[in-house]
Each structure stands twice: as structure tokens, then as C-alpha cells.
mmCIF file of C-alpha atoms in Angstrom:
data_model
loop_
_atom_site.group_PDB
_atom_site.id
_atom_site.type_symbol
_atom_site.label_atom_id
_atom_site.label_comp_id
_atom_site.label_asym_id
_atom_site.label_seq_id
_atom_site.Cartn_x
_atom_site.Cartn_y
_atom_site.Cartn_z
ATOM 1 C CA MET A 1 10.821 -13.217 6.058
ATOM 2 C CA ILE A 2 14.174 -11.474 5.415
ATOM 3 C CA GLN A 3 14.402 -12.972 1.906
ATOM 4 C CA GLN A 4 10.821 -11.961 1.195
ATOM 5 C CA ARG A 5 11.568 -8.349 2.199
ATOM 6 C CA ALA A 6 14.590 -8.334 -0.120
ATOM 7 C CA ASN A 7 12.331 -9.469 -2.947
ATOM 8 C CA PHE A 8 9.996 -6.547 -2.304
ATOM 9 C CA ASP A 9 12.804 -4.047 -2.899
ATOM 10 C CA TRP A 10 12.991 -4.517 -6.654
ATOM 11 C CA MET A 11 9.208 -4.688 -7.045
ATOM 12 C CA LEU A 12 8.660 -1.443 -5.177
ATOM 13 C CA LYS A 13 11.619 0.219 -6.928
ATOM 14 C CA GLU A 14 10.103 -0.742 -10.269
ATOM 15 C CA LEU A 15 6.872 1.036 -9.300
ATOM 16 C CA ALA A 16 8.771 4.137 -8.147
ATOM 17 C CA ASP A 17 10.918 4.204 -11.294
ATOM 18 C CA GLY A 18 7.823 3.870 -13.483
ATOM 19 C CA VAL A 19 6.285 6.992 -11.914
ATOM 20 C CA PRO A 20 9.131 9.435 -11.138
ATOM 21 C CA GLN A 21 7.044 11.684 -8.851
ATOM 22 C CA THR A 22 6.675 8.840 -6.340
ATOM 23 C CA ARG A 23 8.155 9.724 -2.921
ATOM 24 C CA GLN A 24 7.548 6.671 -0.763
ATOM 25 C CA ILE A 25 5.949 3.237 -1.067
ATOM 26 C CA VAL A 26 4.885 1.124 1.887
ATOM 27 C CA VAL A 27 3.477 -2.389 1.991
ATOM 28 C CA LEU A 28 1.592 -2.936 5.231
ATOM 29 C CA SER A 29 -0.559 -5.444 7.033
ATOM 30 C CA ALA A 30 -4.209 -4.719 7.812
ATOM 31 C CA ASP A 31 -3.262 -4.133 11.445
ATOM 32 C CA GLY A 32 -0.817 -1.377 10.503
ATOM 33 C CA LEU A 33 2.578 -3.091 10.553
ATOM 34 C CA ARG A 34 5.117 -2.227 7.866
ATOM 35 C CA ILE A 35 6.019 -5.250 5.754
ATOM 36 C CA ALA A 36 8.265 -3.465 3.250
ATOM 37 C CA GLN A 37 9.078 0.013 2.020
ATOM 38 C CA TYR A 38 10.854 1.930 -0.711
ATOM 39 C CA GLY A 39 11.952 5.546 -0.330
ATOM 40 C CA GLY A 40 11.698 7.658 2.786
ATOM 41 C CA ASP A 41 12.881 6.538 6.181
ATOM 42 C CA PRO A 42 11.668 3.545 8.226
ATOM 43 C CA ASP A 43 10.123 5.696 10.963
ATOM 44 C CA ALA A 44 7.995 7.550 8.412
ATOM 45 C CA ALA A 45 7.003 4.222 6.834
ATOM 46 C CA ASP A 46 5.922 2.928 10.252
ATOM 47 C CA ARG A 47 3.784 6.043 10.828
ATOM 48 C CA ILE A 48 2.225 5.688 7.387
ATOM 49 C CA ALA A 49 1.473 2.010 8.003
ATOM 50 C CA ALA A 50 -0.171 2.767 11.342
ATOM 51 C CA ALA A 51 -2.287 5.554 9.823
ATOM 52 C CA CYS A 52 -3.308 3.296 6.944
ATOM 53 C CA ALA A 53 -4.766 0.716 9.318
ATOM 54 C CA GLY A 54 -7.240 3.289 10.544
ATOM 55 C CA LEU A 55 -7.882 4.636 7.066
ATOM 56 C CA GLN A 56 -8.699 1.240 5.564
ATOM 57 C CA SER A 57 -10.984 0.485 8.497
ATOM 58 C CA LEU A 58 -12.797 3.781 7.931
ATOM 59 C CA ALA A 59 -13.094 3.043 4.192
ATOM 60 C CA VAL A 60 -14.684 -0.349 4.934
ATOM 61 C CA ALA A 61 -17.186 1.302 7.292
ATOM 62 C CA VAL A 62 -18.122 3.791 4.572
ATOM 63 C CA ALA A 63 -18.352 1.008 1.972
ATOM 64 C CA HIS A 64 -20.983 -0.744 4.099
ATOM 65 C CA GLU A 65 -23.170 2.341 3.697
ATOM 66 C CA ILE A 66 -23.243 1.933 -0.089
ATOM 67 C CA PRO A 67 -26.030 -0.528 -0.905
ATOM 68 C CA GLU A 68 -24.303 -2.001 -3.993
ATOM 69 C CA SER A 69 -20.949 -2.412 -2.227
ATOM 70 C CA ASP A 70 -19.525 -5.742 -1.126
ATOM 71 C CA GLY A 71 -17.983 -3.896 1.836
ATOM 72 C CA ARG A 72 -14.377 -4.246 0.708
ATOM 73 C CA MET A 73 -12.029 -1.320 0.305
ATOM 74 C CA ARG A 74 -10.244 -1.246 -3.052
ATOM 75 C CA MET A 75 -8.546 2.138 -3.163
ATOM 76 C CA VAL A 76 -8.475 5.378 -1.217
ATOM 77 C CA ILE A 77 -6.980 8.543 -2.703
ATOM 78 C CA ILE A 78 -6.288 11.639 -0.651
ATOM 79 C CA GLU A 79 -5.124 14.887 -2.201
ATOM 80 C CA VAL A 80 -3.350 17.245 0.169
ATOM 81 C CA SER A 81 -1.429 20.427 -0.296
ATOM 82 C CA GLY A 82 1.858 19.254 -1.799
ATOM 83 C CA GLY A 83 0.865 15.821 -3.034
ATOM 84 C CA PHE A 84 -1.249 12.711 -3.122
ATOM 85 C CA PHE A 85 -1.674 9.631 -0.971
ATOM 86 C CA TYR A 86 -2.910 6.318 -2.388
ATOM 87 C CA LEU A 87 -3.949 3.222 -0.447
ATOM 88 C CA MET A 88 -4.892 0.038 -2.309
ATOM 89 C CA ALA A 89 -5.904 -3.422 -1.132
ATOM 90 C CA ALA A 90 -3.046 -5.695 -2.182
ATOM 91 C CA GLY A 91 -3.831 -9.234 -1.127
ATOM 92 C CA ALA A 92 -5.268 -11.023 1.869
ATOM 93 C CA GLY A 93 -4.630 -8.738 4.840
ATOM 94 C CA ALA A 94 -2.118 -6.517 3.009
ATOM 95 C CA PHE A 95 -2.175 -3.039 1.496
ATOM 96 C CA LEU A 96 -0.012 -0.940 -0.794
ATOM 97 C CA ALA A 97 0.417 2.751 0.100
ATOM 98 C CA VAL A 98 2.092 5.414 -2.023
ATOM 99 C CA LEU A 99 2.977 9.030 -1.314
ATOM 100 C CA ALA A 100 3.514 11.109 -4.450
ATOM 101 C CA GLU A 101 4.246 14.698 -5.435
ATOM 102 C CA GLU A 102 1.409 16.941 -6.538
ATOM 103 C CA THR A 103 2.631 16.815 -10.150
ATOM 104 C CA VAL A 104 2.164 13.017 -10.361
ATOM 105 C CA ASP A 105 -0.068 11.653 -13.070
ATOM 106 C CA ALA A 106 -2.881 10.417 -10.819
ATOM 107 C CA GLY A 107 -4.183 7.945 -13.375
ATOM 108 C CA LEU A 108 -0.726 6.536 -14.054
ATOM 109 C CA ILE A 109 0.140 5.877 -10.408
ATOM 110 C CA GLY A 110 -3.242 4.216 -9.800
ATOM 111 C CA SER A 111 -2.788 2.068 -12.889
ATOM 112 C CA ARG A 112 0.782 1.062 -11.977
ATOM 113 C CA MET A 113 -0.290 0.200 -8.429
ATOM 114 C CA ARG A 114 -3.112 -1.941 -9.785
ATOM 115 C CA ASP A 115 -0.725 -3.674 -12.214
ATOM 116 C CA LEU A 116 1.707 -4.415 -9.389
ATOM 117 C CA VAL A 117 -1.031 -5.837 -7.181
ATOM 118 C CA VAL A 118 -2.367 -8.022 -10.000
ATOM 119 C CA ARG A 119 1.113 -9.239 -10.903
ATOM 120 C CA ILE A 120 2.357 -10.035 -7.416
ATOM 121 C CA GLY A 121 -0.746 -9.899 -5.243
ATOM 122 C CA ALA A 122 -0.196 -13.412 -3.923
ATOM 123 C CA HIS A 123 3.111 -12.222 -2.450
ATOM 124 C CA LEU A 124 1.521 -9.136 -0.864
ATOM 125 C CA THR A 125 -0.282 -10.920 1.913
ATOM 126 C CA SER A 126 -0.068 -10.810 5.635
ATOM 127 C CA PRO A 127 -1.581 -13.718 7.563
ATOM 128 C CA PRO A 128 -3.614 -12.935 10.673
ATOM 129 C CA ARG A 129 -1.532 -12.729 13.865
ATOM 130 C CA ARG A 130 -2.128 -13.484 17.507
ATOM 131 C CA ASP A 131 0.369 -12.107 20.036
ATOM 132 C CA GLY A 132 2.595 -10.984 17.162
ATOM 133 C CA GLN A 133 2.832 -14.468 15.623
ATOM 134 C CA PRO A 134 1.065 -15.816 12.503
ATOM 135 C CA VAL A 135 -1.939 -18.007 13.326
#
């Protein structure tokens, strides 16, 4: 797992460098555990990951209310005073979250996130766990 986290560094840095207004990037498991991060501090990344678990669960619940939906969350975008938050499904049981400044090109960051997920989605997975261990 240590080597895999090291490999995430350059991938996440590439995303941040491609969109300069990016503040923090977090890769997380569906149950809210931080897998990797770029920018910001680890405590903030852990809080973001935990919040994202609830947010993706809420998005799935809402998706089930849309008759044409397959019930899967693809992307959530939240605009707040001072910036944007993006959450995208990124593989089996994994998600990609990005915090960005309010001057970010919203279309560009969404597109770059999607490109990253398509390119390396197989690496952005988190197997189900039982008692903290993969099952």
C-alpha cells in the first residue's frame, strides 16, 4: 500500500498543476477513509474524506428518486462562498474529491477529473473491508 500511495502523488499533482486554482485533492474509499491526498494537511483530508462518505450516500439516495437513473452517483458539485467542491466516483468503492478556489474554471476541473478517472480508474479502487481489513 505504501508504494501505491507514492504512485498517487504524481497523478494527483498532475491534476493540480493542470488546474492552478486547485487547493486540495483527496482520494477516498466509499466508507470515508483517505487513500491519498495532494495539497492541504492530512487532518483536513481526513475530514473531507469522512464528509464525502455521507455526501456520496446522500447522492445515491437522491439518484434513486430519478426514474431514469441507475442509482449510481457520478459527480456532485457544491459551490460555496470562496470556492467549489467536487466529488466524483473513481472506481469500485473509491472517490476523487477536489477543493478549488472560486475562480476555477468549473468545466476544466470537471473534465480533468474525468480524464484522470478514465486514465487510472482501475488504480482508484478500494476493496470492501471488514474490521479494517480487505475482504
